[in-house]
Amino acid sequence: MNFIKNAYSGKVEWWRYLVGTLIIFLAWQLVGVLPFMGAIGFKVARDGDLSVLENLTTESMMNIFEPNLTLFLMLISFAFGLVGVFIVCKYLHKQSLKSLTTARKEIDWKRVRFAFTLWGTVIVAMTALAYFMAPEDFIWNFKLEKFILLVIIGILLIPLQTSFEEYFFRGYLMQGLGVIAKNRWFPLIVTSVVFGMMHFWNPEVEKLGPIIMVYYIGTGLFLGIITLMDEGMELALGFHAANNLVAALLVTADWTVFQTHSILIDTSEPSVGFDILIPVVVIFPIVYLVFAKKYNWTNWRDKLIGKIN
């Protein structure tokens, strides 16, 4: 059972991965943003207010519409990207979705659910702890109708966003770079760094500085490691979906990329230690141990830095 070698079930010439990456990127960043840009154009035409288009930036785009609509329009681009991954996999590489997902005979949905439940529980527990330790740092923001709409949008679209990122980085690029480089460490490092750099323009970077890239790259490394150790993406899919969905529903802050009608608003100043170092240095290793114990992971060295024959 070898997740990266699954790529050999299809066509693996290097140029296919180059063309495929370009197609996926265009589906995500060009076709995927058309609904958002179309909505902005419609608003400008309806209101006759051209000032919206002056100095249009990613940050200003986040404030044009009501938060639920903004979230919907932002997440749609990832749905297009996910479709792009599936099309490239099926038609350019002649590879099945199952082989892009896991080295097991079937996709293990129990693994997805376990990772989602585990990490969702950790997020709820950490949020509750932070709230009870410093309730003055939070504002109660619960508005039933807006929250219900947020739940619907979140359940429908956030898993598409996180699944796109997993299928693109931990699936498509991990397998592609693995068969090209003939080893496991190169795709693990490259996909982790590129995944982290993808978040460089998030408002969190401006608020906390470049040090937060330790968290983003560290998260990419964590997701890559559990994918390689488990020979499949199921744990990463569940973990990532819980991370974004539960966080979006529970708490937001004025400096985070997701501005939502969450239950709480965090008004505290973020700290490098609590928000960056503790997850990467303390919590992620504990999660490694939980997964390793439950799924009997062995042979770490070969699975993380071994050769692909």
Short mmCIF file of C-alpha atoms in Angstrom, two decimals:
data_model
loop_
_atom_site.label_atom_id
_atom_site.label_comp_id
_atom_site.label_asym_id
_atom_site.label_seq_id
_atom_site.Cartn_x
_atom_site.Cartn_y
_atom_site.Cartn_z
CA MET A 1 0.00 0.00 0.00
CA ASN A 2 1.66 3.22 -1.18
CA PHE A 3 -0.22 6.48 -1.56
CA ILE A 4 2.26 8.24 -3.83
CA LYS A 5 2.61 5.20 -6.09
CA ASN A 6 -1.14 5.41 -6.71
CA ALA A 7 -0.25 8.01 -9.33
CA TYR A 8 1.13 5.21 -11.50
CA SER A 9 -2.42 3.96 -12.01
CA GLY A 10 -2.71 6.85 -14.47
CA LYS A 11 -0.43 8.84 -16.76
CA VAL A 12 2.45 10.49 -14.89
CA GLU A 13 4.58 12.37 -17.44
CA TRP A 14 5.98 15.56 -15.88
CA TRP A 15 4.36 17.83 -18.44
CA ARG A 16 0.92 16.55 -17.46
CA TYR A 17 1.46 17.84 -13.93
CA LEU A 18 2.66 21.19 -15.27
CA VAL A 19 -0.38 21.57 -17.53
CA GLY A 20 -2.69 20.17 -14.87
CA THR A 21 -1.45 22.61 -12.23
CA LEU A 22 -2.03 25.51 -14.65
CA ILE A 23 -5.57 24.32 -15.43
CA ILE A 24 -6.40 23.91 -11.73
CA PHE A 25 -4.96 27.34 -10.89
CA LEU A 26 -7.01 29.00 -13.65
CA ALA A 27 -10.18 27.19 -12.57
CA TRP A 28 -9.60 28.38 -9.00
CA GLN A 29 -8.22 31.89 -9.44
CA LEU A 30 -9.74 32.97 -12.77
CA VAL A 31 -13.03 31.16 -13.35
CA GLY A 32 -13.66 30.82 -9.62
CA VAL A 33 -13.55 34.56 -8.91
CA LEU A 34 -16.00 35.46 -11.69
CA PRO A 35 -19.07 35.15 -9.39
CA PHE A 36 -17.47 37.53 -6.86
CA MET A 37 -16.45 40.03 -9.53
CA GLY A 38 -19.85 39.70 -11.19
CA ALA A 39 -21.57 40.48 -7.90
CA ILE A 40 -19.39 43.56 -7.46
CA GLY A 41 -20.18 44.68 -11.00
CA PHE A 42 -23.90 44.18 -10.39
CA LYS A 43 -23.73 46.24 -7.19
CA VAL A 44 -21.88 49.06 -8.95
CA ALA A 45 -24.39 49.08 -11.83
CA ARG A 46 -27.36 48.98 -9.45
CA ASP A 47 -26.12 51.64 -7.05
CA GLY A 48 -24.32 53.81 -9.58
CA ASP A 49 -21.43 54.08 -7.12
CA LEU A 50 -18.12 53.82 -8.95
CA SER A 51 -16.19 54.56 -5.76
CA VAL A 52 -16.40 50.84 -4.96
CA LEU A 53 -13.97 50.18 -7.82
CA GLU A 54 -11.43 52.75 -6.65
CA ASN A 55 -8.39 51.15 -5.03
CA LEU A 56 -10.11 47.75 -5.07
CA THR A 57 -8.04 45.35 -2.96
CA THR A 58 -8.58 41.91 -1.51
CA GLU A 59 -9.23 43.50 1.88
CA SER A 60 -11.75 46.03 0.53
CA MET A 61 -13.57 43.26 -1.37
CA MET A 62 -14.23 41.54 1.95
CA ASN A 63 -16.20 44.58 3.15
CA ILE A 64 -18.40 45.29 0.12
CA PHE A 65 -21.15 42.82 0.98
CA GLU A 66 -22.82 41.43 4.07
CA PRO A 67 -20.52 38.79 5.72
CA ASN A 68 -22.60 35.74 4.78
CA LEU A 69 -22.74 36.78 1.12
CA THR A 70 -19.02 37.58 1.15
CA LEU A 71 -18.24 34.16 2.61
CA PHE A 72 -20.42 32.45 -0.01
CA LEU A 73 -18.77 34.30 -2.90
CA MET A 74 -15.28 33.70 -1.52
CA LEU A 75 -15.82 29.96 -1.05
CA ILE A 76 -17.31 29.46 -4.51
CA SER A 77 -13.87 29.90 -6.09
CA PHE A 78 -12.62 26.81 -4.23
CA ALA A 79 -15.54 24.78 -5.56
CA PHE A 80 -14.41 25.64 -9.10
CA GLY A 81 -10.85 24.70 -8.13
CA LEU A 82 -12.02 21.33 -6.80
CA VAL A 83 -13.87 20.63 -10.05
CA GLY A 84 -10.66 21.55 -11.86
CA VAL A 85 -8.71 18.97 -9.84
CA PHE A 86 -11.24 16.25 -10.61
CA ILE A 87 -11.32 17.08 -14.34
CA VAL A 88 -7.51 17.12 -14.60
CA CYS A 89 -7.27 13.85 -12.70
CA LYS A 90 -9.87 12.08 -14.82
CA TYR A 91 -9.13 13.39 -18.31
CA LEU A 92 -5.48 14.48 -18.29
CA HIS A 93 -4.04 11.76 -16.04
CA LYS A 94 -6.66 9.03 -16.56
CA GLN A 95 -6.58 8.48 -12.79
CA SER A 96 -9.47 7.57 -10.52
CA LEU A 97 -10.62 9.81 -7.69
CA LYS A 98 -10.15 6.92 -5.26
CA SER A 99 -6.48 6.53 -6.17
CA LEU A 100 -5.95 10.27 -5.70
CA THR A 101 -7.51 10.00 -2.25
CA THR A 102 -6.16 6.85 -0.64
CA ALA A 103 -4.06 3.72 -1.07
CA ARG A 104 -6.80 1.67 0.61
CA LYS A 105 -9.26 -0.36 -1.44
CA GLU A 106 -11.99 2.15 -0.64
CA ILE A 107 -12.08 5.66 0.82
CA ASP A 108 -12.28 5.23 4.60
CA TRP A 109 -15.01 7.64 5.69
CA LYS A 110 -14.62 6.51 9.30
CA ARG A 111 -11.17 8.08 9.26
CA VAL A 112 -12.61 11.33 7.90
CA ARG A 113 -15.25 11.40 10.64
CA PHE A 114 -12.77 10.54 13.39
CA ALA A 115 -10.35 13.32 12.42
CA PHE A 116 -13.22 15.80 12.07
CA THR A 117 -14.64 14.89 15.47
CA LEU A 118 -11.27 14.88 17.21
CA TRP A 119 -10.10 18.25 15.92
CA GLY A 120 -13.55 19.84 16.18
CA THR A 121 -13.63 18.82 19.85
CA VAL A 122 -10.17 20.31 20.41
CA ILE A 123 -11.24 23.63 18.85
CA VAL A 124 -14.41 23.80 20.95
CA ALA A 125 -12.45 22.96 24.11
CA MET A 126 -9.75 25.55 23.42
CA THR A 127 -12.32 28.23 22.59
CA ALA A 128 -14.29 27.45 25.76
CA LEU A 129 -11.10 27.57 27.83
CA ALA A 130 -10.10 30.93 26.35
CA TYR A 131 -13.60 32.30 26.95
CA PHE A 132 -13.79 31.24 30.60
CA MET A 133 -10.25 32.41 31.32
CA ALA A 134 -10.82 35.88 29.84
CA PRO A 135 -14.51 36.53 29.05
CA GLU A 136 -13.74 40.24 28.69
CA ASP A 137 -11.87 39.42 25.47
CA PHE A 138 -15.04 38.18 23.76
CA ILE A 139 -18.27 39.74 22.53
CA TRP A 140 -21.41 37.61 22.30
CA ASN A 141 -22.42 37.87 18.64
CA PHE A 142 -25.17 35.26 18.25
CA LYS A 143 -27.97 36.30 15.86
CA LEU A 144 -30.19 33.31 15.11
CA GLU A 145 -31.23 34.00 11.50
CA LYS A 146 -27.77 35.08 10.36
CA PHE A 147 -26.15 32.20 12.23
CA ILE A 148 -28.48 29.63 10.63
CA LEU A 149 -27.56 30.97 7.19
CA LEU A 150 -23.88 30.82 8.18
CA VAL A 151 -24.32 27.18 9.23
CA ILE A 152 -25.91 26.33 5.87
CA ILE A 153 -23.18 28.10 3.88
CA GLY A 154 -20.48 26.61 6.07
CA ILE A 155 -21.70 23.02 5.87
CA LEU A 156 -22.20 23.21 2.10
CA LEU A 157 -19.11 25.15 1.02
CA ILE A 158 -16.34 25.08 3.63
CA PRO A 159 -15.76 21.32 3.10
CA LEU A 160 -15.42 22.09 -0.61
CA GLN A 161 -12.80 24.73 0.19
CA THR A 162 -10.80 22.48 2.47
CA SER A 163 -11.20 19.48 0.16
CA PHE A 164 -9.85 21.51 -2.75
CA GLU A 165 -6.76 22.44 -0.76
CA GLU A 166 -6.25 18.84 0.34
CA TYR A 167 -6.82 17.30 -3.10
CA PHE A 168 -4.56 19.88 -4.74
CA PHE A 169 -1.69 19.91 -2.24
CA ARG A 170 -1.77 16.60 -0.36
CA GLY A 171 -3.24 14.70 -3.31
CA TYR A 172 -2.33 15.98 -6.77
CA LEU A 173 0.95 17.77 -6.02
CA MET A 174 2.09 15.26 -3.39
CA GLN A 175 1.72 12.37 -5.82
CA GLY A 176 3.00 14.29 -8.82
CA LEU A 177 6.14 15.63 -7.14
CA GLY A 178 6.68 12.24 -5.53
CA VAL A 179 6.78 10.29 -8.79
CA ILE A 180 8.89 12.99 -10.45
CA ALA A 181 11.43 13.28 -7.59
CA LYS A 182 11.28 9.54 -6.79
CA ASN A 183 11.14 10.21 -3.05
CA ARG A 184 8.77 11.28 -0.28
CA TRP A 185 10.61 14.10 1.49
CA PHE A 186 10.67 16.46 -1.50
CA PRO A 187 6.88 16.56 -2.09
CA LEU A 188 6.31 16.78 1.68
CA ILE A 189 8.51 19.88 2.02
CA VAL A 190 7.43 21.59 -1.21
CA THR A 191 3.69 21.13 -0.69
CA SER A 192 3.99 22.34 2.91
CA VAL A 193 5.88 25.50 1.95
CA VAL A 194 3.63 26.30 -1.02
CA PHE A 195 0.53 25.66 1.11
CA GLY A 196 1.88 28.07 3.71
CA MET A 197 2.81 30.73 1.15
CA MET A 198 -0.71 30.54 -0.29
CA HIS A 199 -1.85 32.20 2.95
CA PHE A 200 0.75 34.99 2.79
CA TRP A 201 -1.82 37.59 1.74
CA ASN A 202 -4.26 36.74 4.54
CA PRO A 203 -4.97 39.63 6.95
CA GLU A 204 -3.48 37.53 9.76
CA VAL A 205 -0.02 38.06 8.24
CA GLU A 206 -0.40 41.83 8.40
CA LYS A 207 -1.61 41.61 12.00
CA LEU A 208 0.97 39.17 13.37
CA GLY A 209 3.78 39.59 10.88
CA PRO A 210 5.71 36.96 8.88
CA ILE A 211 6.13 34.82 12.02
CA ILE A 212 2.62 33.46 11.43
CA MET A 213 4.00 31.65 8.39
CA VAL A 214 5.43 29.19 10.92
CA TYR A 215 1.83 28.24 11.70
CA TYR A 216 0.70 28.01 8.08
CA ILE A 217 3.73 26.04 6.88
CA GLY A 218 3.64 23.96 10.07
CA THR A 219 0.00 23.12 9.42
CA GLY A 220 0.85 22.13 5.85
CA LEU A 221 3.65 19.93 7.17
CA PHE A 222 1.30 18.36 9.72
CA LEU A 223 -1.30 17.55 7.05
CA GLY A 224 1.39 16.19 4.74
CA ILE A 225 2.86 13.96 7.43
CA ILE A 226 -0.46 12.42 8.41
CA THR A 227 -1.23 11.84 4.72
CA LEU A 228 2.05 10.02 4.10
CA MET A 229 2.00 8.08 7.37
CA ASP A 230 -1.60 6.96 6.87
CA GLU A 231 -1.16 6.32 3.11
CA GLY A 232 -4.24 8.40 2.33
CA MET A 233 -5.87 11.79 2.65
CA GLU A 234 -8.85 10.83 4.80
CA LEU A 235 -7.44 12.14 8.09
CA ALA A 236 -6.28 15.38 6.46
CA LEU A 237 -9.70 15.88 4.84
CA GLY A 238 -11.51 15.50 8.16
CA PHE A 239 -9.03 17.57 10.16
CA HIS A 240 -8.98 20.48 7.70
CA ALA A 241 -12.77 20.58 7.36
CA ALA A 242 -13.19 20.70 11.15
CA ASN A 243 -10.50 23.36 11.51
CA ASN A 244 -12.19 25.81 9.14
CA LEU A 245 -15.85 24.97 9.72
CA VAL A 246 -15.92 24.84 13.52
CA ALA A 247 -13.72 27.93 13.81
CA ALA A 248 -15.93 29.88 11.38
CA LEU A 249 -19.03 29.03 13.41
CA LEU A 250 -17.54 29.61 16.84
CA VAL A 251 -15.38 32.72 16.77
CA THR A 252 -14.08 35.43 14.48
CA ALA A 253 -11.92 38.52 14.86
CA ASP A 254 -11.47 41.68 12.82
CA TRP A 255 -8.03 40.50 11.69
CA THR A 256 -8.93 37.01 10.41
CA VAL A 257 -9.60 36.00 6.81
CA PHE A 258 -13.06 34.62 7.69
CA GLN A 259 -15.38 37.44 8.78
CA THR A 260 -18.54 35.61 9.82
CA HIS A 261 -21.68 35.89 11.95
CA SER A 262 -20.02 33.55 14.45
CA ILE A 263 -21.20 32.99 18.00
CA LEU A 264 -18.31 34.99 19.45
CA ILE A 265 -16.07 37.86 18.38
CA ASP A 266 -12.55 37.79 19.79
CA THR A 267 -11.40 41.33 20.62
CA SER A 268 -8.07 40.35 22.19
CA GLU A 269 -4.69 40.99 20.65
CA PRO A 270 -3.34 37.76 19.14
CA SER A 271 -0.16 36.37 20.66
CA VAL A 272 2.64 34.59 18.87
CA GLY A 273 2.88 31.95 21.59
CA PHE A 274 -0.78 31.00 21.97
CA ASP A 275 -1.89 31.40 18.36
CA ILE A 276 1.20 30.10 16.55
CA LEU A 277 3.68 28.13 18.63
CA ILE A 278 1.35 26.11 20.89
CA PRO A 279 -0.60 24.51 18.00
CA VAL A 280 2.53 23.66 15.99
CA VAL A 281 4.87 22.67 18.82
CA VAL A 282 2.47 21.17 21.37
CA ILE A 283 -0.97 20.30 20.01
CA PHE A 284 -0.06 18.89 16.59
CA PRO A 285 2.47 16.41 18.06
CA ILE A 286 -0.21 15.19 20.48
CA VAL A 287 -2.58 14.64 17.55
CA TYR A 288 0.22 12.72 15.77
CA LEU A 289 0.41 10.40 18.77
CA VAL A 290 -3.37 9.89 18.84
CA PHE A 291 -3.46 8.99 15.15
CA ALA A 292 -0.33 6.83 15.39
CA LYS A 293 -1.76 4.89 18.32
CA LYS A 294 -5.18 4.39 16.75
CA TYR A 295 -3.94 3.42 13.28
CA ASN A 296 -0.73 1.60 14.30
CA TRP A 297 1.68 3.78 12.34
CA THR A 298 5.16 2.33 11.97
CA ASN A 299 8.25 2.83 9.80
CA TRP A 300 8.13 6.62 10.06
CA ARG A 301 11.50 7.17 8.41
CA ASP A 302 10.70 5.28 5.22
CA LYS A 303 7.20 6.73 4.91
CA LEU A 304 8.38 10.33 5.31
CA ILE A 305 11.76 10.42 3.56
CA GLY A 306 11.96 7.09 1.74
CA LYS A 307 12.46 6.58 -1.99
CA ILE A 308 9.73 5.92 -4.56
CA ASN A 309 10.83 3.06 -6.82
#
